[in-house]
Amino acid sequence: QKEVEQDPGPLSVPEGAIVSLNCTYSNSAFQYFMWYRQYSRKGPELLMYTYSSGNKEDGRFTAQVDKSSKYISLFIRDSQPSDSATYLCAMSNQAGTALIFGKGTTLSVSS
Amino acid sequence: EAGVAQSPRYKIIEKRQSVAFWCNPISGHATLYWYQQILGQGPKLLIQFQNNGVVDDSQLPKDRFSAERLKGVDSTLKIQPAKLEDSAVYLCASSFGSSGNTIYFGEGSWLTVV
């Protein structure tokens, strides 16, 4: 079993839809959880960062962490064509250690 | 604030040739990472530096890959000799001090080995 599992998609939705992206993980020591967005031919860009369990909201984006289920989610409300990208979940067990990434989910939002 | 700079952006080489990638992290960032991202996969850590010391190089194929970070700022990643399976994007990233949680990536160096 890989440390971080992420459905690669692709996921296609119409503009305005609510998008749900998910990752599961096996290492219960993970405490830091991130979501990165990666446009084609670009480096990953940090979108959301959460420490331990709980929710975090930033504009149209909400990140959720459920450590009891080893499950994290990213919700995108009112999706826009500009949200079309690959979304990577990433996590680490302590400060200063490198991130472990999922494979990424490719999202396409059509107008 | 300037981001993580990488060069070259694109490189095509033949197998068994060598290649070198350069990275300049965000000013003041003590921690520097090199990740390899194969098409359709997430980035995988190759090596992590704290200042000019190596923190983690457990996944670096040391028979062909080498990296250095002289003076604790810029870094160079070298591949010699290259194999077809080394075709990937090589991402440099940096973070401030020992926090390591907010990691900023460069645009990547795209390598094709033919």
PDB file of C-alpha atoms in Angstrom:
ATOM      1  CA  GLN A   1       0.000   0.000   0.000  1.00  0.00           C
ATOM      2  CA  LYS A   2       1.350   3.426  -0.962  1.00  0.00           C
ATOM      3  CA  GLU A   3       1.690   5.977   1.818  1.00  0.00           C
ATOM      4  CA  VAL A   4      -0.611   8.431   0.043  1.00  0.00           C
ATOM      5  CA  GLU A   5      -3.379   7.385  -2.349  1.00  0.00           C
ATOM      6  CA  GLN A   6      -5.116   9.834  -4.663  1.00  0.00           C
ATOM      7  CA  ASP A   7      -7.531   9.086  -7.486  1.00  0.00           C
ATOM      8  CA  PRO A   8      -5.864  10.498 -10.623  1.00  0.00           C
ATOM      9  CA  GLY A   9      -9.171  11.194 -12.379  1.00  0.00           C
ATOM     10  CA  PRO A  10      -9.548  12.878 -14.794  1.00  0.00           C
ATOM     11  CA  LEU A  11     -12.470  14.754 -13.322  1.00  0.00           C
ATOM     12  CA  SER A  12     -14.639  16.900 -15.598  1.00  0.00           C
ATOM     13  CA  VAL A  13     -17.273  19.281 -14.239  1.00  0.00           C
ATOM     14  CA  PRO A  14     -19.307  22.218 -15.588  1.00  0.00           C
ATOM     15  CA  GLU A  15     -18.593  25.744 -14.454  1.00  0.00           C
ATOM     16  CA  GLY A  16     -20.225  26.531 -11.121  1.00  0.00           C
ATOM     17  CA  ALA A  17     -20.122  22.943  -9.826  1.00  0.00           C
ATOM     18  CA  ILE A  18     -18.841  21.941  -6.406  1.00  0.00           C
ATOM     19  CA  VAL A  19     -15.740  19.788  -6.699  1.00  0.00           C
ATOM     20  CA  SER A  20     -14.548  17.298  -4.122  1.00  0.00           C
ATOM     21  CA  LEU A  21     -10.970  15.989  -4.247  1.00  0.00           C
ATOM     22  CA  ASN A  22      -9.733  13.377  -1.819  1.00  0.00           C
ATOM     23  CA  CYS A  23      -6.667  11.549  -0.543  1.00  0.00           C
ATOM     24  CA  THR A  24      -6.203   8.695   1.880  1.00  0.00           C
ATOM     25  CA  TYR A  25      -3.019   7.873   3.721  1.00  0.00           C
ATOM     26  CA  SER A  26      -1.612   5.067   5.793  1.00  0.00           C
ATOM     27  CA  ASN A  27       0.933   6.772   8.085  1.00  0.00           C
ATOM     28  CA  SER A  28      -0.849   7.854  11.282  1.00  0.00           C
ATOM     29  CA  ALA A  29       2.140  10.057  12.154  1.00  0.00           C
ATOM     30  CA  PHE A  30       1.293  12.569   9.419  1.00  0.00           C
ATOM     31  CA  GLN A  31       0.326  15.899  10.967  1.00  0.00           C
ATOM     32  CA  TYR A  32       0.855  18.481   8.211  1.00  0.00           C
ATOM     33  CA  PHE A  33      -1.455  18.386   5.202  1.00  0.00           C
ATOM     34  CA  MET A  34      -1.268  20.478   2.061  1.00  0.00           C
ATOM     35  CA  TRP A  35      -2.978  20.881  -1.241  1.00  0.00           C
ATOM     36  CA  TYR A  36      -0.992  22.087  -4.217  1.00  0.00           C
ATOM     37  CA  ARG A  37      -2.309  23.176  -7.597  1.00  0.00           C
ATOM     38  CA  GLN A  38      -0.205  22.509 -10.661  1.00  0.00           C
ATOM     39  CA  TYR A  39      -0.966  24.045 -14.035  1.00  0.00           C
ATOM     40  CA  SER A  40       0.403  22.425 -17.165  1.00  0.00           C
ATOM     41  CA  ARG A  41       4.157  23.002 -17.558  1.00  0.00           C
ATOM     42  CA  LYS A  42       4.365  24.801 -14.220  1.00  0.00           C
ATOM     43  CA  GLY A  43       5.629  23.955 -10.750  1.00  0.00           C
ATOM     44  CA  PRO A  44       3.201  23.110  -7.913  1.00  0.00           C
ATOM     45  CA  GLU A  45       1.696  26.117  -6.145  1.00  0.00           C
ATOM     46  CA  LEU A  46       0.615  25.905  -2.503  1.00  0.00           C
ATOM     47  CA  LEU A  47      -3.145  26.254  -2.204  1.00  0.00           C
ATOM     48  CA  MET A  48      -4.081  25.170   1.314  1.00  0.00           C
ATOM     49  CA  TYR A  49      -2.187  24.137   4.443  1.00  0.00           C
ATOM     50  CA  THR A  50      -3.701  22.428   7.489  1.00  0.00           C
ATOM     51  CA  TYR A  51      -2.100  21.230  10.676  1.00  0.00           C
ATOM     52  CA  SER A  52      -3.662  18.163  12.366  1.00  0.00           C
ATOM     53  CA  SER A  53      -7.432  17.687  12.102  1.00  0.00           C
ATOM     54  CA  GLY A  54     -10.151  20.136  11.230  1.00  0.00           C
ATOM     55  CA  ASN A  55     -11.333  22.428   8.489  1.00  0.00           C
ATOM     56  CA  LYS A  56      -9.773  25.444   6.851  1.00  0.00           C
ATOM     57  CA  GLU A  57     -11.515  27.789   4.461  1.00  0.00           C
ATOM     58  CA  ASP A  58     -10.005  30.260   2.003  1.00  0.00           C
ATOM     59  CA  GLY A  59     -12.404  31.885  -0.419  1.00  0.00           C
ATOM     60  CA  ARG A  60     -13.915  29.186  -2.618  1.00  0.00           C
ATOM     61  CA  PHE A  61     -11.608  26.507  -1.218  1.00  0.00           C
ATOM     62  CA  THR A  62     -12.146  24.386   1.901  1.00  0.00           C
ATOM     63  CA  ALA A  63      -9.685  21.799   3.184  1.00  0.00           C
ATOM     64  CA  GLN A  64     -10.760  19.097   5.608  1.00  0.00           C
ATOM     65  CA  VAL A  65      -8.641  16.632   7.557  1.00  0.00           C
ATOM     66  CA  ASP A  66     -10.058  13.583   9.315  1.00  0.00           C
ATOM     67  CA  LYS A  67      -7.131  11.919  11.066  1.00  0.00           C
ATOM     68  CA  SER A  68      -9.297   9.172  12.561  1.00  0.00           C
ATOM     69  CA  SER A  69     -10.152   8.005   9.037  1.00  0.00           C
ATOM     70  CA  LYS A  70      -6.771   9.014   7.530  1.00  0.00           C
ATOM     71  CA  TYR A  71      -8.665  10.984   4.916  1.00  0.00           C
ATOM     72  CA  ILE A  72      -8.281  14.523   3.605  1.00  0.00           C
ATOM     73  CA  SER A  73     -10.456  16.488   1.221  1.00  0.00           C
ATOM     74  CA  LEU A  74     -10.386  19.671  -0.793  1.00  0.00           C
ATOM     75  CA  PHE A  75     -13.674  21.267  -1.805  1.00  0.00           C
ATOM     76  CA  ILE A  76     -13.920  23.891  -4.522  1.00  0.00           C
ATOM     77  CA  ARG A  77     -17.155  25.885  -4.631  1.00  0.00           C
ATOM     78  CA  ASP A  78     -18.413  27.676  -7.740  1.00  0.00           C
ATOM     79  CA  SER A  79     -15.693  26.112  -9.851  1.00  0.00           C
ATOM     80  CA  GLN A  80     -14.240  28.215 -12.670  1.00  0.00           C
ATOM     81  CA  PRO A  81     -12.458  27.265 -15.906  1.00  0.00           C
ATOM     82  CA  SER A  82      -9.327  28.780 -14.350  1.00  0.00           C
ATOM     83  CA  ASP A  83      -9.469  26.004 -11.715  1.00  0.00           C
ATOM     84  CA  SER A  84      -8.609  23.474 -14.432  1.00  0.00           C
ATOM     85  CA  ALA A  85      -5.328  21.992 -13.236  1.00  0.00           C
ATOM     86  CA  THR A  86      -3.838  19.021 -11.423  1.00  0.00           C
ATOM     87  CA  TYR A  87      -4.402  19.031  -7.667  1.00  0.00           C
ATOM     88  CA  LEU A  88      -1.799  17.315  -5.518  1.00  0.00           C
ATOM     89  CA  CYS A  89      -2.257  16.390  -1.890  1.00  0.00           C
ATOM     90  CA  ALA A  90       0.892  16.300   0.227  1.00  0.00           C
ATOM     91  CA  MET A  91       1.688  15.546   3.833  1.00  0.00           C
ATOM     92  CA  SER A  92       4.505  15.148   6.346  1.00  0.00           C
ATOM     93  CA  ASN A  93       4.896  13.876   9.864  1.00  0.00           C
ATOM     94  CA  GLN A  94       6.923  16.674  11.395  1.00  0.00           C
ATOM     95  CA  ALA A  95       8.310  20.087  10.748  1.00  0.00           C
ATOM     96  CA  GLY A  96      11.440  20.051   8.646  1.00  0.00           C
ATOM     97  CA  THR A  97      10.765  16.804   6.836  1.00  0.00           C
ATOM     98  CA  ALA A  98      10.000  16.558   3.170  1.00  0.00           C
ATOM     99  CA  LEU A  99       6.471  16.170   1.867  1.00  0.00           C
ATOM    100  CA  ILE A 100       5.008  12.914   0.566  1.00  0.00           C
ATOM    101  CA  PHE A 101       2.772  13.557  -2.419  1.00  0.00           C
ATOM    102  CA  GLY A 102      -0.206  11.826  -3.947  1.00  0.00           C
ATOM    103  CA  LYS A 103      -0.298  11.188  -7.694  1.00  0.00           C
ATOM    104  CA  GLY A 104      -2.503  14.201  -8.325  1.00  0.00           C
ATOM    105  CA  THR A 105      -6.070  14.547  -9.659  1.00  0.00           C
ATOM    106  CA  THR A 106      -6.556  16.272 -13.002  1.00  0.00           C
ATOM    107  CA  LEU A 107      -9.561  18.590 -12.979  1.00  0.00           C
ATOM    108  CA  SER A 108     -11.209  20.136 -16.017  1.00  0.00           C
ATOM    109  CA  VAL A 109     -13.904  22.794 -15.586  1.00  0.00           C
ATOM    110  CA  SER A 110     -15.864  23.578 -18.739  1.00  0.00           C
ATOM    111  CA  SER A 111     -17.617  26.877 -19.382  1.00  0.00           C
TER     112      SER A 111
ATOM    113  CA  GLU B   1       9.715  38.579  -3.483  1.00  0.00           C
ATOM    114  CA  ALA B   2      11.485  36.506  -6.129  1.00  0.00           C
ATOM    115  CA  GLY B   3      10.517  32.838  -6.285  1.00  0.00           C
ATOM    116  CA  VAL B   4      12.624  29.736  -6.717  1.00  0.00           C
ATOM    117  CA  ALA B   5      14.646  30.023  -9.906  1.00  0.00           C
ATOM    118  CA  GLN B   6      15.629  27.026 -12.000  1.00  0.00           C
ATOM    119  CA  SER B   7      17.551  26.529 -15.211  1.00  0.00           C
ATOM    120  CA  PRO B   8      17.510  25.283 -17.829  1.00  0.00           C
ATOM    121  CA  ARG B   9      13.740  24.963 -18.270  1.00  0.00           C
ATOM    122  CA  TYR B  10      13.991  22.329 -20.953  1.00  0.00           C
ATOM    123  CA  LYS B  11      16.722  19.869 -21.905  1.00  0.00           C
ATOM    124  CA  ILE B  12      16.866  16.989 -24.382  1.00  0.00           C
ATOM    125  CA  ILE B  13      19.835  14.632 -24.193  1.00  0.00           C
ATOM    126  CA  GLU B  14      20.755  11.192 -25.429  1.00  0.00           C
ATOM    127  CA  LYS B  15      21.011   8.273 -23.032  1.00  0.00           C
ATOM    128  CA  ARG B  16      24.411   7.927 -21.369  1.00  0.00           C
ATOM    129  CA  GLN B  17      25.024  11.679 -21.666  1.00  0.00           C
ATOM    130  CA  SER B  18      25.217  13.949 -18.643  1.00  0.00           C
ATOM    131  CA  VAL B  19      23.092  16.910 -17.608  1.00  0.00           C
ATOM    132  CA  ALA B  20      23.130  19.454 -14.812  1.00  0.00           C
ATOM    133  CA  PHE B  21      20.307  21.535 -13.361  1.00  0.00           C
ATOM    134  CA  TRP B  22      20.723  24.664 -11.305  1.00  0.00           C
ATOM    135  CA  CYS B  23      18.512  26.095  -8.568  1.00  0.00           C
ATOM    136  CA  ASN B  24      18.479  29.366  -6.677  1.00  0.00           C
ATOM    137  CA  PRO B  25      16.075  29.231  -3.708  1.00  0.00           C
ATOM    138  CA  ILE B  26      14.040  32.044  -2.221  1.00  0.00           C
ATOM    139  CA  SER B  27      16.314  34.440  -0.354  1.00  0.00           C
ATOM    140  CA  GLY B  28      16.726  33.440   3.274  1.00  0.00           C
ATOM    141  CA  HIS B  29      15.393  29.906   2.845  1.00  0.00           C
ATOM    142  CA  ALA B  30      17.736  27.481   4.576  1.00  0.00           C
ATOM    143  CA  THR B  31      16.079  24.281   3.369  1.00  0.00           C
ATOM    144  CA  LEU B  32      16.318  23.215  -0.269  1.00  0.00           C
ATOM    145  CA  TYR B  33      14.742  20.181  -1.912  1.00  0.00           C
ATOM    146  CA  TRP B  34      15.085  18.453  -5.251  1.00  0.00           C
ATOM    147  CA  TYR B  35      12.050  16.458  -6.350  1.00  0.00           C
ATOM    148  CA  GLN B  36      11.575  14.267  -9.420  1.00  0.00           C
ATOM    149  CA  GLN B  37       8.141  14.248 -11.049  1.00  0.00           C
ATOM    150  CA  ILE B  38       7.490  11.629 -13.718  1.00  0.00           C
ATOM    151  CA  LEU B  39       4.553  12.297 -16.020  1.00  0.00           C
ATOM    152  CA  GLY B  40       1.273  11.356 -14.330  1.00  0.00           C
ATOM    153  CA  GLN B  41       2.791  11.019 -10.883  1.00  0.00           C
ATOM    154  CA  GLY B  42       3.317  13.218  -7.866  1.00  0.00           C
ATOM    155  CA  PRO B  43       6.722  14.661  -7.025  1.00  0.00           C
ATOM    156  CA  LYS B  44       9.147  12.298  -5.291  1.00  0.00           C
ATOM    157  CA  LEU B  45      11.915  13.609  -3.052  1.00  0.00           C
ATOM    158  CA  LEU B  46      15.446  13.053  -4.296  1.00  0.00           C
ATOM    159  CA  ILE B  47      17.432  15.054  -1.755  1.00  0.00           C
ATOM    160  CA  GLN B  48      16.903  17.603   1.022  1.00  0.00           C
ATOM    161  CA  PHE B  49      19.525  20.106   2.192  1.00  0.00           C
ATOM    162  CA  GLN B  50      19.539  22.144   5.380  1.00  0.00           C
ATOM    163  CA  ASN B  51      21.961  24.993   4.624  1.00  0.00           C
ATOM    164  CA  ASN B  52      24.811  23.121   2.917  1.00  0.00           C
ATOM    165  CA  GLY B  53      24.316  19.803   4.747  1.00  0.00           C
ATOM    166  CA  VAL B  54      22.346  16.823   3.452  1.00  0.00           C
ATOM    167  CA  VAL B  55      19.299  15.923   5.577  1.00  0.00           C
ATOM    168  CA  ASP B  56      17.818  13.148   3.443  1.00  0.00           C
ATOM    169  CA  ASP B  57      19.175  11.550   0.273  1.00  0.00           C
ATOM    170  CA  SER B  58      17.735   8.082   0.805  1.00  0.00           C
ATOM    171  CA  GLN B  59      15.882   8.092  -2.529  1.00  0.00           C
ATOM    172  CA  LEU B  60      18.695   9.573  -4.620  1.00  0.00           C
ATOM    173  CA  PRO B  61      20.112   7.002  -7.112  1.00  0.00           C
ATOM    174  CA  LYS B  62      23.677   7.706  -6.077  1.00  0.00           C
ATOM    175  CA  ASP B  63      25.229   5.644  -8.849  1.00  0.00           C
ATOM    176  CA  ARG B  64      24.126   8.279 -11.372  1.00  0.00           C
ATOM    177  CA  PHE B  65      22.708  11.270  -9.516  1.00  0.00           C
ATOM    178  CA  SER B  66      24.640  13.778  -7.452  1.00  0.00           C
ATOM    179  CA  ALA B  67      23.714  17.090  -5.868  1.00  0.00           C
ATOM    180  CA  GLU B  68      25.546  19.780  -4.025  1.00  0.00           C
ATOM    181  CA  ARG B  69      24.707  23.014  -2.292  1.00  0.00           C
ATOM    182  CA  LEU B  70      27.898  24.918  -1.836  1.00  0.00           C
ATOM    183  CA  LYS B  71      27.766  27.937   0.503  1.00  0.00           C
ATOM    184  CA  GLY B  72      24.230  26.995   1.517  1.00  0.00           C
ATOM    185  CA  VAL B  73      22.484  28.942  -1.246  1.00  0.00           C
ATOM    186  CA  ASP B  74      22.441  27.729  -4.876  1.00  0.00           C
ATOM    187  CA  SER B  75      22.275  24.041  -5.680  1.00  0.00           C
ATOM    188  CA  THR B  76      23.162  21.853  -8.644  1.00  0.00           C
ATOM    189  CA  LEU B  77      21.691  18.445  -9.487  1.00  0.00           C
ATOM    190  CA  LYS B  78      23.674  16.296 -11.922  1.00  0.00           C
ATOM    191  CA  ILE B  79      22.778  13.114 -13.746  1.00  0.00           C
ATOM    192  CA  GLN B  80      25.556  11.038 -15.297  1.00  0.00           C
ATOM    193  CA  PRO B  81      25.013   8.842 -17.238  1.00  0.00           C
ATOM    194  CA  ALA B  82      21.354   9.492 -18.031  1.00  0.00           C
ATOM    195  CA  LYS B  83      18.883   6.674 -18.661  1.00  0.00           C
ATOM    196  CA  LEU B  84      15.603   6.776 -20.558  1.00  0.00           C
ATOM    197  CA  GLU B  85      13.686   6.442 -17.280  1.00  0.00           C
ATOM    198  CA  ASP B  86      15.225   9.699 -16.031  1.00  0.00           C
ATOM    199  CA  SER B  87      12.872  11.608 -18.337  1.00  0.00           C
ATOM    200  CA  ALA B  88      10.929  13.739 -15.872  1.00  0.00           C
ATOM    201  CA  VAL B  89      10.525  17.194 -14.434  1.00  0.00           C
ATOM    202  CA  TYR B  90      13.126  18.071 -11.824  1.00  0.00           C
ATOM    203  CA  LEU B  91      11.591  20.431  -9.309  1.00  0.00           C
ATOM    204  CA  CYS B  92      13.593  22.514  -6.912  1.00  0.00           C
ATOM    205  CA  ALA B  93      11.834  23.791  -3.815  1.00  0.00           C
ATOM    206  CA  SER B  94      12.760  25.740  -0.714  1.00  0.00           C
ATOM    207  CA  SER B  95      11.393  26.526   2.721  1.00  0.00           C
ATOM    208  CA  PHE B  96      12.320  28.840   5.556  1.00  0.00           C
ATOM    209  CA  GLY B  97      14.558  27.400   8.263  1.00  0.00           C
ATOM    210  CA  SER B  98      13.501  24.180   9.919  1.00  0.00           C
ATOM    211  CA  SER B  99       9.748  24.707   9.624  1.00  0.00           C
ATOM    212  CA  GLY B 100       9.689  22.907   6.318  1.00  0.00           C
ATOM    213  CA  ASN B 101       5.934  22.991   6.155  1.00  0.00           C
ATOM    214  CA  THR B 102       5.411  25.733   3.581  1.00  0.00           C
ATOM    215  CA  ILE B 103       7.455  24.576   0.647  1.00  0.00           C
ATOM    216  CA  TYR B 104       7.676  26.753  -2.442  1.00  0.00           C
ATOM    217  CA  PHE B 105       8.447  25.210  -5.807  1.00  0.00           C
ATOM    218  CA  GLY B 106      10.213  26.493  -8.878  1.00  0.00           C
ATOM    219  CA  GLU B 107       8.842  26.043 -12.406  1.00  0.00           C
ATOM    220  CA  GLY B 108      10.874  22.887 -12.927  1.00  0.00           C
ATOM    221  CA  SER B 109      13.485  21.664 -15.374  1.00  0.00           C
ATOM    222  CA  TRP B 110      11.981  19.358 -17.999  1.00  0.00           C
ATOM    223  CA  LEU B 111      14.330  16.560 -19.053  1.00  0.00           C
ATOM    224  CA  THR B 112      13.786  14.267 -22.012  1.00  0.00           C
ATOM    225  CA  VAL B 113      16.271  11.428 -22.517  1.00  0.00           C
ATOM    226  CA  VAL B 114      16.178   9.875 -25.997  1.00  0.00           C
TER     227      VAL B 114
END
